[in-house]
Each structure stands twice: as C-alpha cells, then as structure tokens.
C-alpha cells in the first residue's frame, strides 16, 4: 500500500486488487448486498483506494482495516441511496388530463417558499444541501469532495434541514 501511496505503483495496486477485491465482494455479499451490486461496489472501493492512497497512514490502521472501512462506508452509502423514496407519481400525467390550476398554483407557491428558505440558509449549509440533494451525493462523498470531516458534514446538513423544516411548516 505504501508503494501505491508514495509512487502510484501500478503493479503494487494490481496485487492489492487481486487480494482485496474478491474479499470485499464476499464481505458485501455476506452483509446482504446482491452479487452484482457487491461486484460494482468492490470495483468502486478499489478505485477509491487508488485515488485516496495518499490518505493512507499505516500508523492509524493496517491496510485491511483501512480497505474494509472504505467498503463498509460504501455499503452504508448504497443502503441509504436505496432507501430514498421515489418522487410521487403525478396523477394528472397518467390519465392525460390537465392539472387543476389551484394545485399548480399551490405547488408553485411551495417551490417559491422552499427557494427562499434555501436562499436564507448560511452559504456553507446551502451548498451542502444542494450537493447532497440535487447532486445526489452521500455524506461520505461530500466529506471526500470538500475535505471536511464526516461529522461536520452531518451536523451542517442536520442544522440546514431543521431550518428548512421550520420555515416550511
């Protein structure tokens, strides 16, 4: 791992890949992930390993601990993504009739209130909300992209959502 971290050694990465990819897939399958999704997730974990190798610190954790922590976090991200509800079906689109104008006005008014509530959030919170919901980023992805600790991401999002909930009720 240090060869990958220090020199971007492709041969060392290939050895890590051969060793860990099947083990990650097995770990994910044992955790209840479908085989195809486990394969995709294992590939993603290994790509993360390559791209984040500079973050590896052998004083903090062994290679296996670090790799399986990444896999565990990715599995949690996938579970959260799968639990997201789908947008409601619009009944007026299904039967071909025009929507009720009062419903359209009400929806437009709610969208306006939400836009204003978002605009009133502190910039750091608003940016995270936009990236999390419109960009469909997980907390871990946001932490990796921004360089902020995962706890900070979660706290800012929680505060922002509480503010939005209060403004919208």
mmCIF file of C-alpha atoms in Angstrom:
data_model
loop_
_atom_site.group_PDB
_atom_site.id
_atom_site.type_symbol
_atom_site.label_atom_id
_atom_site.label_comp_id
_atom_site.label_asym_id
_atom_site.label_seq_id
_atom_site.Cartn_x
_atom_site.Cartn_y
_atom_site.Cartn_z
ATOM 1 C CA UNK A 1 0.000 0.000 0.000
ATOM 2 C CA UNK A 2 2.840 2.378 0.702
ATOM 3 C CA UNK A 3 4.168 1.804 -2.813
ATOM 4 C CA UNK A 4 0.780 2.800 -4.191
ATOM 5 C CA UNK A 5 0.615 5.776 -1.838
ATOM 6 C CA UNK A 6 4.150 7.016 -2.394
ATOM 7 C CA UNK A 7 4.839 6.137 -6.041
ATOM 8 C CA UNK A 8 1.451 5.334 -7.602
ATOM 9 C CA UNK A 9 2.927 1.889 -8.264
ATOM 10 C CA UNK A 10 0.534 0.120 -10.641
ATOM 11 C CA UNK A 11 1.995 -3.340 -10.028
ATOM 12 C CA UNK A 12 1.537 -2.922 -6.278
ATOM 13 C CA UNK A 13 -2.032 -1.756 -6.867
ATOM 14 C CA UNK A 14 -2.691 -4.796 -9.083
ATOM 15 C CA UNK A 15 -1.503 -7.042 -6.240
ATOM 16 C CA UNK A 16 -3.758 -5.197 -3.780
ATOM 17 C CA UNK A 17 -6.637 -5.501 -6.228
ATOM 18 C CA UNK A 18 -6.166 -9.262 -6.674
ATOM 19 C CA UNK A 19 -6.025 -9.718 -2.932
ATOM 20 C CA UNK A 20 -8.785 -7.397 -1.710
ATOM 21 C CA UNK A 21 -11.405 -7.168 -4.499
ATOM 22 C CA UNK A 22 -12.748 -10.741 -4.018
ATOM 23 C CA UNK A 23 -12.667 -10.343 -0.231
ATOM 24 C CA UNK A 24 -14.577 -7.055 -0.400
ATOM 25 C CA UNK A 25 -17.169 -8.639 -2.676
ATOM 26 C CA UNK A 26 -17.557 -11.555 -0.253
ATOM 27 C CA UNK A 27 -17.839 -9.170 2.699
ATOM 28 C CA UNK A 28 -20.575 -7.209 0.931
ATOM 29 C CA UNK A 29 -22.492 -10.326 -0.097
ATOM 30 C CA UNK A 30 -22.364 -11.596 3.497
ATOM 31 C CA UNK A 31 -23.714 -8.194 4.532
ATOM 32 C CA UNK A 32 -26.783 -8.736 2.339
ATOM 33 C CA UNK A 33 -25.737 -6.952 -0.851
ATOM 34 C CA UNK A 34 -26.723 -8.532 -4.185
ATOM 35 C CA UNK A 35 -23.804 -10.134 -6.038
ATOM 36 C CA UNK A 36 -23.873 -7.713 -8.996
ATOM 37 C CA UNK A 37 -24.049 -4.686 -6.713
ATOM 38 C CA UNK A 38 -21.316 -6.152 -4.491
ATOM 39 C CA UNK A 39 -19.090 -6.528 -7.573
ATOM 40 C CA UNK A 40 -19.743 -2.929 -8.604
ATOM 41 C CA UNK A 41 -19.150 -1.721 -5.059
ATOM 42 C CA UNK A 42 -15.888 -3.684 -4.796
ATOM 43 C CA UNK A 43 -14.702 -2.015 -8.008
ATOM 44 C CA UNK A 44 -15.661 1.361 -6.585
ATOM 45 C CA UNK A 45 -13.829 0.652 -3.316
ATOM 46 C CA UNK A 46 -10.692 -0.311 -5.219
ATOM 47 C CA UNK A 47 -10.925 2.848 -7.339
ATOM 48 C CA UNK A 48 -11.269 4.846 -4.124
ATOM 49 C CA UNK A 49 -8.230 3.035 -2.765
ATOM 50 C CA UNK A 50 -6.200 4.161 -5.790
ATOM 51 C CA UNK A 51 -7.437 7.755 -5.725
ATOM 52 C CA UNK A 52 -7.203 8.171 -1.947
ATOM 53 C CA UNK A 53 -3.949 6.261 -1.437
ATOM 54 C CA UNK A 54 -2.278 9.495 -0.325
ATOM 55 C CA UNK A 55 -4.559 9.444 2.756
ATOM 56 C CA UNK A 56 -3.365 6.046 3.947
ATOM 57 C CA UNK A 57 -1.463 6.245 7.235
ATOM 58 C CA UNK A 58 -0.043 2.926 8.488
ATOM 59 C CA UNK A 59 0.277 4.428 11.980
ATOM 60 C CA UNK A 60 -3.517 4.792 12.177
ATOM 61 C CA UNK A 61 -4.663 1.480 10.668
ATOM 62 C CA UNK A 62 -3.477 -1.566 8.816
ATOM 63 C CA UNK A 63 -4.204 -1.893 5.111
ATOM 64 C CA UNK A 64 -7.028 -4.407 5.605
ATOM 65 C CA UNK A 65 -8.691 -2.245 8.258
ATOM 66 C CA UNK A 66 -8.490 0.801 6.010
ATOM 67 C CA UNK A 67 -9.806 -1.045 2.946
ATOM 68 C CA UNK A 68 -12.703 -2.680 4.784
ATOM 69 C CA UNK A 69 -13.621 0.621 6.425
ATOM 70 C CA UNK A 70 -13.939 2.120 2.946
ATOM 71 C CA UNK A 71 -16.042 -0.903 1.888
ATOM 72 C CA UNK A 72 -18.264 -0.636 4.956
ATOM 73 C CA UNK A 73 -18.855 3.084 4.341
ATOM 74 C CA UNK A 74 -19.650 2.432 0.680
ATOM 75 C CA UNK A 75 -22.153 -0.281 1.716
ATOM 76 C CA UNK A 76 -23.844 2.218 4.067
ATOM 77 C CA UNK A 77 -23.962 4.812 1.278
ATOM 78 C CA UNK A 78 -25.607 2.284 -1.045
ATOM 79 C CA UNK A 79 -28.160 1.328 1.590
ATOM 80 C CA UNK A 80 -29.051 4.977 2.139
ATOM 81 C CA UNK A 81 -29.339 5.565 -1.587
ATOM 82 C CA UNK A 82 -31.638 2.559 -2.000
ATOM 83 C CA UNK A 83 -33.941 3.772 0.778
ATOM 84 C CA UNK A 84 -34.565 7.129 -0.875
ATOM 85 C CA UNK A 85 -38.218 7.375 -1.841
ATOM 86 C CA UNK A 86 -39.129 7.849 -5.444
ATOM 87 C CA UNK A 87 -40.901 11.075 -6.388
ATOM 88 C CA UNK A 88 -44.662 10.856 -6.184
ATOM 89 C CA UNK A 89 -46.425 9.933 -9.390
ATOM 90 C CA UNK A 90 -48.406 12.844 -10.726
ATOM 91 C CA UNK A 91 -51.930 11.579 -11.298
ATOM 92 C CA UNK A 92 -52.731 14.186 -13.925
ATOM 93 C CA UNK A 93 -49.836 12.965 -16.058
ATOM 94 C CA UNK A 94 -51.062 9.375 -16.005
ATOM 95 C CA UNK A 95 -54.579 9.965 -17.296
ATOM 96 C CA UNK A 96 -53.697 12.680 -19.819
ATOM 97 C CA UNK A 97 -55.907 15.345 -18.226
ATOM 98 C CA UNK A 98 -54.698 18.807 -17.411
ATOM 99 C CA UNK A 99 -53.751 19.516 -13.803
ATOM 100 C CA UNK A 100 -56.007 21.543 -11.562
ATOM 101 C CA UNK A 101 -54.858 25.168 -11.678
ATOM 102 C CA UNK A 102 -55.192 25.503 -7.904
ATOM 103 C CA UNK A 103 -52.844 22.541 -7.439
ATOM 104 C CA UNK A 104 -50.342 24.082 -9.842
ATOM 105 C CA UNK A 105 -50.502 27.404 -8.012
ATOM 106 C CA UNK A 106 -50.053 25.662 -4.646
ATOM 107 C CA UNK A 107 -47.045 23.699 -5.935
ATOM 108 C CA UNK A 108 -45.501 26.843 -7.412
ATOM 109 C CA UNK A 109 -46.016 28.706 -4.141
ATOM 110 C CA UNK A 110 -44.404 25.881 -2.167
ATOM 111 C CA UNK A 111 -41.445 25.857 -4.579
ATOM 112 C CA UNK A 112 -41.071 29.616 -4.141
ATOM 113 C CA UNK A 113 -41.115 29.273 -0.331
ATOM 114 C CA UNK A 114 -38.538 26.485 -0.498
ATOM 115 C CA UNK A 115 -36.280 28.526 -2.779
ATOM 116 C CA UNK A 116 -36.488 31.459 -0.345
ATOM 117 C CA UNK A 117 -35.819 29.191 2.646
ATOM 118 C CA UNK A 118 -32.764 27.774 0.853
ATOM 119 C CA UNK A 119 -31.550 31.268 -0.015
ATOM 120 C CA UNK A 120 -31.812 32.234 3.668
ATOM 121 C CA UNK A 121 -29.532 29.393 4.796
ATOM 122 C CA UNK A 122 -25.885 30.183 5.555
ATOM 123 C CA UNK A 123 -23.798 29.611 2.422
ATOM 124 C CA UNK A 124 -21.932 26.586 3.829
ATOM 125 C CA UNK A 125 -25.190 24.833 4.711
ATOM 126 C CA UNK A 126 -26.924 25.775 1.445
ATOM 127 C CA UNK A 127 -24.029 24.464 -0.641
ATOM 128 C CA UNK A 128 -24.074 21.119 1.174
ATOM 129 C CA UNK A 129 -27.856 20.768 0.854
ATOM 130 C CA UNK A 130 -27.679 21.462 -2.853
ATOM 131 C CA UNK A 131 -24.849 18.998 -3.405
ATOM 132 C CA UNK A 132 -26.486 16.330 -1.220
ATOM 133 C CA UNK A 133 -29.971 16.506 -2.705
ATOM 134 C CA UNK A 134 -29.631 17.875 -6.220
ATOM 135 C CA UNK A 135 -26.219 16.323 -6.751
ATOM 136 C CA UNK A 136 -27.339 13.100 -5.021
ATOM 137 C CA UNK A 137 -24.119 12.889 -3.013
ATOM 138 C CA UNK A 138 -23.783 10.751 0.106
ATOM 139 C CA UNK A 139 -22.352 12.188 3.300
ATOM 140 C CA UNK A 140 -19.103 10.315 2.672
ATOM 141 C CA UNK A 141 -18.859 11.650 -0.871
ATOM 142 C CA UNK A 142 -19.424 15.193 0.393
ATOM 143 C CA UNK A 143 -16.716 14.749 3.005
ATOM 144 C CA UNK A 144 -14.299 13.460 0.379
ATOM 145 C CA UNK A 145 -15.135 16.272 -2.066
ATOM 146 C CA UNK A 146 -14.951 19.103 0.465
ATOM 147 C CA UNK A 147 -12.209 17.788 2.714
ATOM 148 C CA UNK A 148 -14.452 18.400 5.732
ATOM 149 C CA UNK A 149 -14.810 15.772 8.460
ATOM 150 C CA UNK A 150 -17.836 13.492 8.091
ATOM 151 C CA UNK A 151 -19.226 14.735 11.423
ATOM 152 C CA UNK A 152 -19.129 18.338 10.180
ATOM 153 C CA UNK A 153 -20.997 17.362 7.015
ATOM 154 C CA UNK A 154 -23.683 15.575 9.033
ATOM 155 C CA UNK A 155 -24.030 18.459 11.516
ATOM 156 C CA UNK A 156 -24.339 21.108 8.815
ATOM 157 C CA UNK A 157 -26.912 19.097 6.892
ATOM 158 C CA UNK A 158 -28.920 18.366 10.044
ATOM 159 C CA UNK A 159 -28.950 22.060 11.004
ATOM 160 C CA UNK A 160 -29.894 23.094 7.474
ATOM 161 C CA UNK A 161 -32.739 20.581 7.253
ATOM 162 C CA UNK A 162 -34.053 21.631 10.660
ATOM 163 C CA UNK A 163 -34.084 25.261 9.487
ATOM 164 C CA UNK A 164 -35.825 24.327 6.243
ATOM 165 C CA UNK A 165 -38.378 22.199 8.072
ATOM 166 C CA UNK A 166 -39.149 25.080 10.445
ATOM 167 C CA UNK A 167 -39.510 27.585 7.585
ATOM 168 C CA UNK A 168 -41.714 25.273 5.530
ATOM 169 C CA UNK A 169 -44.119 24.319 8.355
#
